[in-house]
Short mmCIF file of C-alpha atoms in Angstrom, two decimals:
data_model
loop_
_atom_site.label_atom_id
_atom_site.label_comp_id
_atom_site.label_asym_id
_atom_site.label_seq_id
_atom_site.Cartn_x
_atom_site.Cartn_y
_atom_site.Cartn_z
CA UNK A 1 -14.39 18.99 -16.88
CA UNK A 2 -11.83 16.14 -16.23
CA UNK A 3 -8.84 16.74 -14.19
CA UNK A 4 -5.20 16.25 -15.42
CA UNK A 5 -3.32 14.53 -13.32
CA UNK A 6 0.52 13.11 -13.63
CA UNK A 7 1.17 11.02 -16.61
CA UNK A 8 1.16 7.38 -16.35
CA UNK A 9 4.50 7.24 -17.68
CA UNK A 10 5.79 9.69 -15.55
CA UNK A 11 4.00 7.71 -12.46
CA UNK A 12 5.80 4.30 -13.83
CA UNK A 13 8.94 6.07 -14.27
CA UNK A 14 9.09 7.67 -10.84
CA UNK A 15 7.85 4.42 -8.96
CA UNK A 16 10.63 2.21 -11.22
CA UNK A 17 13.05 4.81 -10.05
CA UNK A 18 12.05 4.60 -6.17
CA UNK A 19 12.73 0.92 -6.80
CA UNK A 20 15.96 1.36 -8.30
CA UNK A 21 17.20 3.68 -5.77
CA UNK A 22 15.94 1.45 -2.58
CA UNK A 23 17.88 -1.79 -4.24
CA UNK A 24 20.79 0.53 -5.04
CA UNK A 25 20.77 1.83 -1.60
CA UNK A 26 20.79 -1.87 -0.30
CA UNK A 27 23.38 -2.90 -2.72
CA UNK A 28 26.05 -0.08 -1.37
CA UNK A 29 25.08 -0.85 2.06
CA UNK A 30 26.19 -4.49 1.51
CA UNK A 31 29.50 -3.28 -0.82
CA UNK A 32 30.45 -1.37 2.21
CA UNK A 33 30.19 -4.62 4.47
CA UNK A 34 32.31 -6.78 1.63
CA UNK A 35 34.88 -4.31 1.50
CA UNK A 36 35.26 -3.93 5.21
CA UNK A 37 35.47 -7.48 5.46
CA UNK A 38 37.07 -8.17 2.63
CA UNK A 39 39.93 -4.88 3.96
CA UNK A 40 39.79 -6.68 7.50
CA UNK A 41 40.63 -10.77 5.55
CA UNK A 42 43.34 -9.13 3.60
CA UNK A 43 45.24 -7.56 6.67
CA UNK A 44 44.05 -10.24 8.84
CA UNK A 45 46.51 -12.66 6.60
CA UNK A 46 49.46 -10.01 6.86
CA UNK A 47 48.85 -9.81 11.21
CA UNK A 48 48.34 -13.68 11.54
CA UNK A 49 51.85 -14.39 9.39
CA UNK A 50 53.97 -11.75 11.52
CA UNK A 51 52.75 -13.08 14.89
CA UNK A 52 53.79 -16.62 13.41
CA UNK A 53 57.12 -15.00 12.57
CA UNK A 54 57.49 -13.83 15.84
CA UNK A 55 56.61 -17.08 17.65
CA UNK A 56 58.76 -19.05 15.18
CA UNK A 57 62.04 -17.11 17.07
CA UNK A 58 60.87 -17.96 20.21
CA UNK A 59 63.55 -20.38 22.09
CA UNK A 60 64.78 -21.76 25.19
CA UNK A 61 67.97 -22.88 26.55
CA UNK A 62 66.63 -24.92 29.34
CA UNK A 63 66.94 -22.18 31.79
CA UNK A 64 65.34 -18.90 29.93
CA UNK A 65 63.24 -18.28 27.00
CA UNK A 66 64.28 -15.75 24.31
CA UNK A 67 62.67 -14.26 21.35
CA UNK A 68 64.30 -12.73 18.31
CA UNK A 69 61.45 -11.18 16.50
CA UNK A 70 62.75 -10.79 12.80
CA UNK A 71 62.32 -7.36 11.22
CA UNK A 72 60.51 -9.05 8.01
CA UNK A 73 57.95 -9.76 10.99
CA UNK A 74 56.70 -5.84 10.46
CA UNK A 75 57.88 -5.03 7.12
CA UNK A 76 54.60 -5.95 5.36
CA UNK A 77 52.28 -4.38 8.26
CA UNK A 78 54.47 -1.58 7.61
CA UNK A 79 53.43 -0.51 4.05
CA UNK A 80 50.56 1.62 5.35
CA UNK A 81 52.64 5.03 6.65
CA UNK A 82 49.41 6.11 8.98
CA UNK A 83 49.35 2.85 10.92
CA UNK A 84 50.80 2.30 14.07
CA UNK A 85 51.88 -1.33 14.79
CA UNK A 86 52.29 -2.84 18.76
CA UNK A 87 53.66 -6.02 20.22
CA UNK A 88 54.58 -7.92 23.20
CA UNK A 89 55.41 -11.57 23.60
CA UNK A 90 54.89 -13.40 27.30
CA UNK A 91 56.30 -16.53 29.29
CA UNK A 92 53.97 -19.30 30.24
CA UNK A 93 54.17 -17.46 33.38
CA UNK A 94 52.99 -14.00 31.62
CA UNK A 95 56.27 -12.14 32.20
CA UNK A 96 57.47 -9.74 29.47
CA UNK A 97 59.74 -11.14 27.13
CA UNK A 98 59.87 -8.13 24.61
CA UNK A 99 57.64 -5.74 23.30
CA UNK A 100 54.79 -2.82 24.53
CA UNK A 101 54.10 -3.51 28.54
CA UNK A 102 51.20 -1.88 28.55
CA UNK A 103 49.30 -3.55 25.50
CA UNK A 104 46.18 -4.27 27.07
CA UNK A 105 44.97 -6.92 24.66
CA UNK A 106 43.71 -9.93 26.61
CA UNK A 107 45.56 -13.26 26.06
CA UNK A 108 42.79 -16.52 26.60
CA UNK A 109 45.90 -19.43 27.29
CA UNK A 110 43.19 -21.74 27.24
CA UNK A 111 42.96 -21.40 23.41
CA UNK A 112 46.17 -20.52 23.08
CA UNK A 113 46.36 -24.50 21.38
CA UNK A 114 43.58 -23.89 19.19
CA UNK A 115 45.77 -21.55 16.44
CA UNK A 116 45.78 -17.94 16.02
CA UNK A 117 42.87 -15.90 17.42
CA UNK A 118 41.64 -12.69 15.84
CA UNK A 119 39.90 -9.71 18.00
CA UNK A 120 38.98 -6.10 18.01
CA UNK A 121 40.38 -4.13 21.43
CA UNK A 122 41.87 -0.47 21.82
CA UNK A 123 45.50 0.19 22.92
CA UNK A 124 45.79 4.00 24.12
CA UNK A 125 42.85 5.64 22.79
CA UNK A 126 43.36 3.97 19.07
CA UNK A 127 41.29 1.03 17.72
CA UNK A 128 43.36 -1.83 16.96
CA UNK A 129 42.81 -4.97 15.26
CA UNK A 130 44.99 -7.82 17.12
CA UNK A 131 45.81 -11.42 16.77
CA UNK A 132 46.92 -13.48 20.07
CA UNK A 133 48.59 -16.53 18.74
CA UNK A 134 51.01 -18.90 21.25
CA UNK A 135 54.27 -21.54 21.51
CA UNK A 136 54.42 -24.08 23.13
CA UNK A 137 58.07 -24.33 24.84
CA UNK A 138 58.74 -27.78 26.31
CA UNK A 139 62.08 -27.23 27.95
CA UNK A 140 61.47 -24.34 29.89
CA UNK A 141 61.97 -24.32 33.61
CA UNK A 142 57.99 -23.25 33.27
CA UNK A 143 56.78 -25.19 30.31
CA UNK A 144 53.82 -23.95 28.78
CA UNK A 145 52.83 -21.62 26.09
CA UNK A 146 54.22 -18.25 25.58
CA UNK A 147 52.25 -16.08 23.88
CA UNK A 148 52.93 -13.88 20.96
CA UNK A 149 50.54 -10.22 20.34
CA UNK A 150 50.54 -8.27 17.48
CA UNK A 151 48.02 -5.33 17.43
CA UNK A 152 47.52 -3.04 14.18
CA UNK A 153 45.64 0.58 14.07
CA UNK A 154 42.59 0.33 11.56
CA UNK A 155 43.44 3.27 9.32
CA UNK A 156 44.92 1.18 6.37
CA UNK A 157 41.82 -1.24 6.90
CA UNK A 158 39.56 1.90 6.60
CA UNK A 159 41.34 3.24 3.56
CA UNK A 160 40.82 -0.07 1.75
CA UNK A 161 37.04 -0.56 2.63
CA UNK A 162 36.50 3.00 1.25
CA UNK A 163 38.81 2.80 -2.08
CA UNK A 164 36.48 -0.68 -2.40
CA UNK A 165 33.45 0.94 -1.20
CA UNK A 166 33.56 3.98 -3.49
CA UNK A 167 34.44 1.85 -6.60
CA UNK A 168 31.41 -0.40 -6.31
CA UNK A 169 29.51 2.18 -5.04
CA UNK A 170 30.68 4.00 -8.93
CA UNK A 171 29.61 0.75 -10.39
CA UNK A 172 25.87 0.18 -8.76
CA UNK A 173 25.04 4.01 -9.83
CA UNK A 174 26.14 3.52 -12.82
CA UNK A 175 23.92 0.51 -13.73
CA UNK A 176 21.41 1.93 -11.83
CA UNK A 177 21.22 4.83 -13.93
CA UNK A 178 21.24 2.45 -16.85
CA UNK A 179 18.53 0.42 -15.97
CA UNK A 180 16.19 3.40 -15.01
CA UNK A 181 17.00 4.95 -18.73
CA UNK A 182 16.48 1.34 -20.07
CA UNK A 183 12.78 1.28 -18.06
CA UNK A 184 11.63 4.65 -19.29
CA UNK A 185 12.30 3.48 -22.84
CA UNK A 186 11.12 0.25 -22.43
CA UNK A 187 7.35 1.63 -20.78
CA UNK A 188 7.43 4.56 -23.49
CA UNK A 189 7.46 1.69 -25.58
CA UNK A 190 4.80 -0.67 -23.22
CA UNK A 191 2.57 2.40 -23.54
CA UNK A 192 2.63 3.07 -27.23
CA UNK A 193 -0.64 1.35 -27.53
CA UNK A 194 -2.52 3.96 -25.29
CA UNK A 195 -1.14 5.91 -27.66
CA UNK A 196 -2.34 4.76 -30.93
CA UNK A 197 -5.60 3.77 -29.05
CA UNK A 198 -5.95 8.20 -28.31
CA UNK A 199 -4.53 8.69 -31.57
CA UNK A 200 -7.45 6.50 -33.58
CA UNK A 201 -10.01 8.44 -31.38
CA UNK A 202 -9.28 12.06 -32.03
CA UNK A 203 -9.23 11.21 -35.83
CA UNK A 204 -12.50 10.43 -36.06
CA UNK A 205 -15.63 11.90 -36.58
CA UNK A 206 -18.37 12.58 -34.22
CA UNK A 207 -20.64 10.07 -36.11
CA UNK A 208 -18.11 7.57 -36.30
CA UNK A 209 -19.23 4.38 -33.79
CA UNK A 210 -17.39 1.96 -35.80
CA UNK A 211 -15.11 -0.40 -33.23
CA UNK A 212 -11.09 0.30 -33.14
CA UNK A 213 -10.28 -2.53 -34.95
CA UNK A 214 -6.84 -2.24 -33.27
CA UNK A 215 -4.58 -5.78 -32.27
CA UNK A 216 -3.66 -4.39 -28.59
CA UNK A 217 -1.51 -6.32 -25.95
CA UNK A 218 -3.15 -9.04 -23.51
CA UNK A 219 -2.96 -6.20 -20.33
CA UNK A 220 -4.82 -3.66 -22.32
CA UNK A 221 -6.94 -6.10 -24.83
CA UNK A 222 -9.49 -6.01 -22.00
CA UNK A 223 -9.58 -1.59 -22.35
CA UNK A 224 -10.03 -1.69 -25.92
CA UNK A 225 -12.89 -4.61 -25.73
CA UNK A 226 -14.54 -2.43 -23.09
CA UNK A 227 -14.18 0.50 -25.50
CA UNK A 228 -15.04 -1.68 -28.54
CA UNK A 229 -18.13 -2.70 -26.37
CA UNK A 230 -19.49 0.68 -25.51
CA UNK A 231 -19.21 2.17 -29.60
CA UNK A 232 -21.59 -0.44 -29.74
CA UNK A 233 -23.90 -0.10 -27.33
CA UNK A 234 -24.05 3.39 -28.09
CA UNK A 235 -24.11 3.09 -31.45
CA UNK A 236 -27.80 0.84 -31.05
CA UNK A 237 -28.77 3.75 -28.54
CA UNK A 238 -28.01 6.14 -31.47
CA UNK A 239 -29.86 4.00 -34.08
CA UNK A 240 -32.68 3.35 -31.89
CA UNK A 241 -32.90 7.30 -31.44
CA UNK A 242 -32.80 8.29 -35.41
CA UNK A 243 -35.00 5.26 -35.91
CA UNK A 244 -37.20 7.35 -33.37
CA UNK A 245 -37.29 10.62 -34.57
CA UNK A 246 -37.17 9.44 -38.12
CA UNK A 247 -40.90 7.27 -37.17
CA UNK A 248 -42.51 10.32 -35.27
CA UNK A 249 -41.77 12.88 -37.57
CA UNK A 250 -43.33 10.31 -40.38
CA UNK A 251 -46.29 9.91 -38.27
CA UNK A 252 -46.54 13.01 -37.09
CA UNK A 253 -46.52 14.99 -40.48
CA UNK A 254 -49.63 12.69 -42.08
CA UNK A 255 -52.16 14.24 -39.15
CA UNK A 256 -51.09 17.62 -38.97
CA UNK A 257 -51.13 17.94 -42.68
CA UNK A 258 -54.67 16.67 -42.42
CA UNK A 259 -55.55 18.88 -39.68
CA UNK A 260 -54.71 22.18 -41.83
CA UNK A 261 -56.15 21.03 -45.04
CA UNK A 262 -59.65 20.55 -42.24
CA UNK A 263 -58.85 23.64 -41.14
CA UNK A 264 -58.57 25.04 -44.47
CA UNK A 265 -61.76 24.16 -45.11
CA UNK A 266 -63.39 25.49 -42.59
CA UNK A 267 -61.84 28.64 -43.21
CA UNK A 268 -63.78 28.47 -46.50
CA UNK A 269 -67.07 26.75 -45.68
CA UNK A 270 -70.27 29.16 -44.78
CA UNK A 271 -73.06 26.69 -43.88
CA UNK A 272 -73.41 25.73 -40.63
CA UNK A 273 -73.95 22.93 -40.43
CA UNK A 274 -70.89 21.49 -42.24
CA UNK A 275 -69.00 23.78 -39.97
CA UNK A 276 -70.23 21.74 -37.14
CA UNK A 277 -69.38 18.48 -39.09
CA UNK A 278 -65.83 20.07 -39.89
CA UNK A 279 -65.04 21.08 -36.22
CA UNK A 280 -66.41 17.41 -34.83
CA UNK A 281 -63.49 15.63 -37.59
CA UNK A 282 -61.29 18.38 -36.39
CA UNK A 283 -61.81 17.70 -32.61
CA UNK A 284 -61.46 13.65 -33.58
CA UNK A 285 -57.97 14.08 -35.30
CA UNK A 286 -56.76 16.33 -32.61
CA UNK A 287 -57.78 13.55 -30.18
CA UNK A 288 -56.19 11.35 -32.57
CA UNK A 289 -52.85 13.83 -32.50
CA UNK A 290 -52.84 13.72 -28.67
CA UNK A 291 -53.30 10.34 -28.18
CA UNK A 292 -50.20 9.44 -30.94
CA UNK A 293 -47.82 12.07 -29.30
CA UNK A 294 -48.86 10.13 -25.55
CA UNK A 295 -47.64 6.84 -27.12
CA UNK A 296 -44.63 8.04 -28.84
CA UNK A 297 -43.52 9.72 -25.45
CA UNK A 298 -44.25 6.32 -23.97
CA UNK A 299 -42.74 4.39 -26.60
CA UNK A 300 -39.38 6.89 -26.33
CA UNK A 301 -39.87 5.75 -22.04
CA UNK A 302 -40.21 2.75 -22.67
CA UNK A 303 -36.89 2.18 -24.85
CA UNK A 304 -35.30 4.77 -22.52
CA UNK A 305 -36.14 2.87 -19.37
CA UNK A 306 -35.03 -0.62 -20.91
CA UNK A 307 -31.45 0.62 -20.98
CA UNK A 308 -31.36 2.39 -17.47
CA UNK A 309 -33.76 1.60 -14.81
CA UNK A 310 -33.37 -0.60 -11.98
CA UNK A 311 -35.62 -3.70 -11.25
CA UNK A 312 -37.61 -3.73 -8.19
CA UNK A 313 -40.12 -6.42 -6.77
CA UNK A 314 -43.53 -5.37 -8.36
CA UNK A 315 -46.74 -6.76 -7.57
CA UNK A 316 -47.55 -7.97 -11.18
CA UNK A 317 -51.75 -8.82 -9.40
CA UNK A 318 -51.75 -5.29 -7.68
CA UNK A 319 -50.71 -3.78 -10.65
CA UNK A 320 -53.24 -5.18 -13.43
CA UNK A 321 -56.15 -4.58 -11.33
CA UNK A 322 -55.21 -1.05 -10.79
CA UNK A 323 -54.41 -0.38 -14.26
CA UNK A 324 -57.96 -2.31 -14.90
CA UNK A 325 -59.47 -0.11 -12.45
CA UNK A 326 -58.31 3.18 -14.65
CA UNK A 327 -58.71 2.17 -18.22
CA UNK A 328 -62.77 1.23 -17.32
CA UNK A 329 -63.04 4.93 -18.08
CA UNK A 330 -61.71 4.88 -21.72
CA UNK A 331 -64.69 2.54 -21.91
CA UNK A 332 -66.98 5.11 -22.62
CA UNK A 333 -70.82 4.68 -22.54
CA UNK A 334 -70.30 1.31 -24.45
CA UNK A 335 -71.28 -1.55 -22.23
CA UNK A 336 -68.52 -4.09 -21.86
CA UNK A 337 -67.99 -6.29 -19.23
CA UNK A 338 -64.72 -5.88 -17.60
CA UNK A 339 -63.60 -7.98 -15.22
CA UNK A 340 -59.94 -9.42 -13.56
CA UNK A 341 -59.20 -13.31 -13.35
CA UNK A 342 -56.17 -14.10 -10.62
CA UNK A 343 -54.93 -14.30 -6.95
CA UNK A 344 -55.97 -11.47 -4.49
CA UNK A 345 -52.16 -12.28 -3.07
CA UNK A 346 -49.26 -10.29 -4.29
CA UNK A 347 -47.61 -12.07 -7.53
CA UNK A 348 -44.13 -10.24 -7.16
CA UNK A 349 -41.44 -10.37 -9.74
CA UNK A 350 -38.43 -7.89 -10.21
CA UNK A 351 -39.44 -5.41 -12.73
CA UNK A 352 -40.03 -2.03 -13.96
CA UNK A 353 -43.67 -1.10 -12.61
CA UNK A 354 -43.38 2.25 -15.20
CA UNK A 355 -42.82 0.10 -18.20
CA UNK A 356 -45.48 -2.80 -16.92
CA UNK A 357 -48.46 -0.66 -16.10
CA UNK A 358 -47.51 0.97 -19.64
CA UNK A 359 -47.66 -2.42 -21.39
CA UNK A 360 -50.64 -3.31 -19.70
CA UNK A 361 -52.59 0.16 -20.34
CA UNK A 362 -51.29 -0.34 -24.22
CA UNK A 363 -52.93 -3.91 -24.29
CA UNK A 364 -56.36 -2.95 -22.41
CA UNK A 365 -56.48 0.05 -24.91
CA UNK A 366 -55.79 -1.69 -27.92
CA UNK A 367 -58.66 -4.18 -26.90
CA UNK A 368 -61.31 -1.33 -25.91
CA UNK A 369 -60.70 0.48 -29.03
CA UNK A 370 -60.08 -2.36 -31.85
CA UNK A 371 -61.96 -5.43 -30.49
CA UNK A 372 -64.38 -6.51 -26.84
CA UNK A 373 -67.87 -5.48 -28.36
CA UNK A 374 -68.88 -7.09 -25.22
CA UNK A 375 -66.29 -8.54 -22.81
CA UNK A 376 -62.48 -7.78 -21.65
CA UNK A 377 -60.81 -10.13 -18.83
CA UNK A 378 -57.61 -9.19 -17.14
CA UNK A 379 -55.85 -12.57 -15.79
CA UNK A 380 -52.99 -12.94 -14.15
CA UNK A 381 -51.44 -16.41 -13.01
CA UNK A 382 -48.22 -18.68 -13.31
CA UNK A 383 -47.28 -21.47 -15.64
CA UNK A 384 -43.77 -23.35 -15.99
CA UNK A 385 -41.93 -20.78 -13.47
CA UNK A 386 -43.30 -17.79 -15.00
CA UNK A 387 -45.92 -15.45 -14.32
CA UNK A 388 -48.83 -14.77 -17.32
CA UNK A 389 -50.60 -11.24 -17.61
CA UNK A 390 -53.25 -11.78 -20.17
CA UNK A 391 -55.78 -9.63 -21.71
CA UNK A 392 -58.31 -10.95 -23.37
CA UNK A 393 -61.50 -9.82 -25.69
CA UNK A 394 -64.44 -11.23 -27.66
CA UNK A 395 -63.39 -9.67 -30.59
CA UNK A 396 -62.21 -10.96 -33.87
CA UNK A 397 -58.71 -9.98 -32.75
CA UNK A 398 -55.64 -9.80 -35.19
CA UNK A 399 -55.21 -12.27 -38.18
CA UNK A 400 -52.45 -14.70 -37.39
CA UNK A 401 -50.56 -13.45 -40.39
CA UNK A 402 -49.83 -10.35 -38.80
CA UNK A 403 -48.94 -11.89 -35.50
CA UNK A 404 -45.13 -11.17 -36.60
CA UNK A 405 -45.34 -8.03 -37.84
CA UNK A 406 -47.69 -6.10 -35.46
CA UNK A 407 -44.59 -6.64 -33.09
CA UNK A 408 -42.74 -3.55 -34.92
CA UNK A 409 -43.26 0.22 -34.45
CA UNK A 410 -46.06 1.91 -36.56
CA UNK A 411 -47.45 -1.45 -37.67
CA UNK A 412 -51.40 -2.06 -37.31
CA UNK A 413 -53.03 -4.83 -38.58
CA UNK A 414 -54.91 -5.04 -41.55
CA UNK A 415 -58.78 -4.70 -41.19
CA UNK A 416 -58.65 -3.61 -38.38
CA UNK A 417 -59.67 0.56 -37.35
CA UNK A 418 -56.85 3.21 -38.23
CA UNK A 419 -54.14 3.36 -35.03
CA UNK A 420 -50.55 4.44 -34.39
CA UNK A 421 -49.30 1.06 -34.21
CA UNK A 422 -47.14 1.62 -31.21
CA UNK A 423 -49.55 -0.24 -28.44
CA UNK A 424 -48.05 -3.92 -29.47
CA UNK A 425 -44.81 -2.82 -29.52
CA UNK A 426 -44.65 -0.84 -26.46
CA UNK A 427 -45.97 -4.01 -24.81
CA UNK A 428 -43.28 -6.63 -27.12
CA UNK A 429 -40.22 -4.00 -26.12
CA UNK A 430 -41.34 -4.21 -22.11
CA UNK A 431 -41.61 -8.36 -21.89
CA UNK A 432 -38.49 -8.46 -24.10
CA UNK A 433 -36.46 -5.54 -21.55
CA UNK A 434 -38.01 -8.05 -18.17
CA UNK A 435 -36.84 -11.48 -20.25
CA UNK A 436 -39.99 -12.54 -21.51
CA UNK A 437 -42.32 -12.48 -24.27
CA UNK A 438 -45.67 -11.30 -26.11
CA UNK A 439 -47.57 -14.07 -27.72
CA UNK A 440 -51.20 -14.47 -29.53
CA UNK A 441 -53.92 -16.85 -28.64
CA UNK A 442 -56.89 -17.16 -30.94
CA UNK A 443 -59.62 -19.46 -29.19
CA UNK A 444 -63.48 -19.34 -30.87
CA UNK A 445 -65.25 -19.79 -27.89
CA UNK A 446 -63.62 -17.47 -26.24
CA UNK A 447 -62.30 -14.43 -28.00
CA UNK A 448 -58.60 -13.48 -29.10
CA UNK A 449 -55.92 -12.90 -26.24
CA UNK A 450 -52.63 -11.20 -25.62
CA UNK A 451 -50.30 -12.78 -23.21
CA UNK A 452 -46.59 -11.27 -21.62
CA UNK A 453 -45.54 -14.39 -20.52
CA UNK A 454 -42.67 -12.70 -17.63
CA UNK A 455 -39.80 -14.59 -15.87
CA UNK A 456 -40.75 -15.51 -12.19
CA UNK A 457 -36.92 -15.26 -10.65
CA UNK A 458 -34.97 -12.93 -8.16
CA UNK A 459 -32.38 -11.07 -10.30
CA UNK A 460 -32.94 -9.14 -13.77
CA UNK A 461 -31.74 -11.72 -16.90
#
């Protein structure tokens, strides 16, 4: 049974979201750094133009500095009813001209020519935000620059970056939110082929091998080839099958019909000596029987093994004279000369060695039963890159007008002694499965021959 797990939508969905939420987080992270410094520009202006106010009143009479500072100076710093606002201006000489003593906020004379200067400090336990800004006074018994201070609490600052903060913060969720209800409709949508794909394969039938025939989208044209691809392979397993069962059940019927009719008749006959005669055609069709169901099994193997099994290096040399070396007994009493023509090295190609020594028994038994009245020769050997397994008889062999057609299932050739047909095309269905081929050769002198003609290369074709 196949485990459910989470939806792919829902898995889409929930990583979209995760996105979504780490860029929102980012993007309220840096609306709460614009508004701060956007809070800090805004009352940055108001502190730089009252500490230019204040320096603008500065004056001396040749003998004492004095400073005036105007009251529209504070008005605008004012506006903000939480925030405290401190001041002092100096002499060149650092003595108090007006203002808090004991603002601590430290004045740099050396830039005091440079323009205002903007820094963060704390004046009695609050933190301010200050601007040091300076005058130069000529006609002072001390010329220099006096300096002007103007210090602000932050709480107006801090009120401003969160009114900004919240509103954008309002903003990002809500397109946020918008774009993660715009992404689950738009991969509901993305996925409605998977859809259509599940829907086309419920509604059929459990015969019905027939590919989708759907148009899909590039990412998932690749699924439905794949799925396209497999119908048919398993639709050519399923053919091969009924073609199967449909053959042996035709070809097994004919002999056991046969075999109850002789049985039948022996039921019936009294003499004995037709009884005899009876049980020896009886015993023959049996044999006949067995030896039909061996090749079907091996011709169901054989297209079974085709499909699935793994090639290995096989000693094609090692392997024919063994097989040689067991078929001499099917020989009977008859006296034919068996013998094996090749290397005494290993030939190796990758292969099934199953389906070859089955090929190989199919050919020697085909030649022991319908031909070689005196002679059979195994050879093995190599020609153009491939390696040849030949079996060859002095018989009359199979007339070249049946070279086509003794390739097929339950085809004999005519003439020739009454067989299941399956021996040739056990052995066509194992050269074509390795890459290679079954051919004839007819030569006078020398009998007719059977050749799997095999690829001689590392990897299955």
């Amino acid at each position: 049974m196949i485990s459910r797990t989470s939806s792919l939508f829902s898995r889409l969905v929930a990583v979209l979201a995760l996105v979504l939420a780490v860029g929102a987080a980012l993007l309220l992270v840096a609306a709460w750094a614009s508004a701060r410094l956007a809070a800090d520009e805004a009352y940055d202006r108001l502190l730089v133009g009252a500490a230019l106010q204040i320096a603008e009143t500065i004056a001396s009479d040749g003998r004492a500095i004095s400073v005036d500072p105007p009251f529209s100076a504070f008005e605008t710093l004012a506006l903000s009813p939480r925030d405290r606002i401190f001041y002092k201006v100096v002499d060149p000489g650092d003595r108090l001209l007006t203002g808090d003593a004991d603002l601590r906020i430290p004045v740099d004379r050396a830039r005091l020519a440079a323009g205002p200067l903007l820094l963060d400090g704390e004046h009695r336990g609050l933190a301010v935000r200050a601007v040091v800004t300076g005058r130069y006074v000529p006609d002072a018994t001390q010329a220099g620059f006096a300096a002007v201070v103007v210090a602000q609490t932050r709480e107006a600052r801090s009120s401003l970056t969160r009114s900004l903060t919240i509103k954008a913060s309002l903003m990002v969720l809500a397109m946020s939110a918008l774009a993660l209800g715009a992404v689950a409709v738009a991969v509901r949508g993305a996925l409605r082929p998977l859809g259509a794909i599940e829907g086309v394969l419920a509604a059929r039938g459990p015969n019905d091998l027939q590919p989708l025939g759907l148009a899909a989208p590039q990412e998932i044209h690749l699924l439905v080839a794949s799925i396209d691809h497999f119908m048919g392979r398993l639709s050519g397993h399923v053919a091969v099958m009924k073609r199967f069962i449909a053959d042996a059940a035709h070809q097994i019927r004919t002999p056991l019909t046969a075999l109850a009719a002789q049985l039948d008749l022996l039921s019936d006959e009294t003499d004995e000596g037709r009884r005899r005669d009876q049980l020896a055609r009886i015993r023959a069709r049996m044999a006949e029987l067995g030896h039909l169901t061996n090749q079907l099994l091996n011709h169901a193997m054989v297209i079974h093994r085709a499909r699935t099994a793994a090639f290995d290096p096989v000693d094609v040399a090692g392997l024919a004279r063994r097989t040689l070396i067991d078929a001499v007994q099917t020989a009977g009493d008859r006296e034919v000369d068996i013998g094996y023509e090749g290397p005494d090295q290993a030939v190796t190609i990758p292969g099934d060695a199953i389906a070859l020594r089955e090929a190989l028994a199919n050919l020697i038994h085909n030649a022991l039963k319908h031909g070689a009245p005196g002679r059979l020769t195994v050879r093995v050997g190599r020609e153009r890159g491939r390696v040849v397994l030949a079996v060859e008889d002095d018989g009359p062999g199979i007339p070249a007008s049946d070279w086509a057609r003794v390739r097929e299932p339950f085809q004999a050739a005519t003439g020739g002694t009454v067989g299941s047909g399956l021996g040739l095309s056990i052995a066509a269905e194992v050269a074509a499965a390795h890459g290679g081929e079954m051919r004839f050769e007819s030569h006078s002198e020398r009998g007719f021959c059977v050749i799997l003609s095999l690829p001689d290369g590392e990897e299955r074709p």
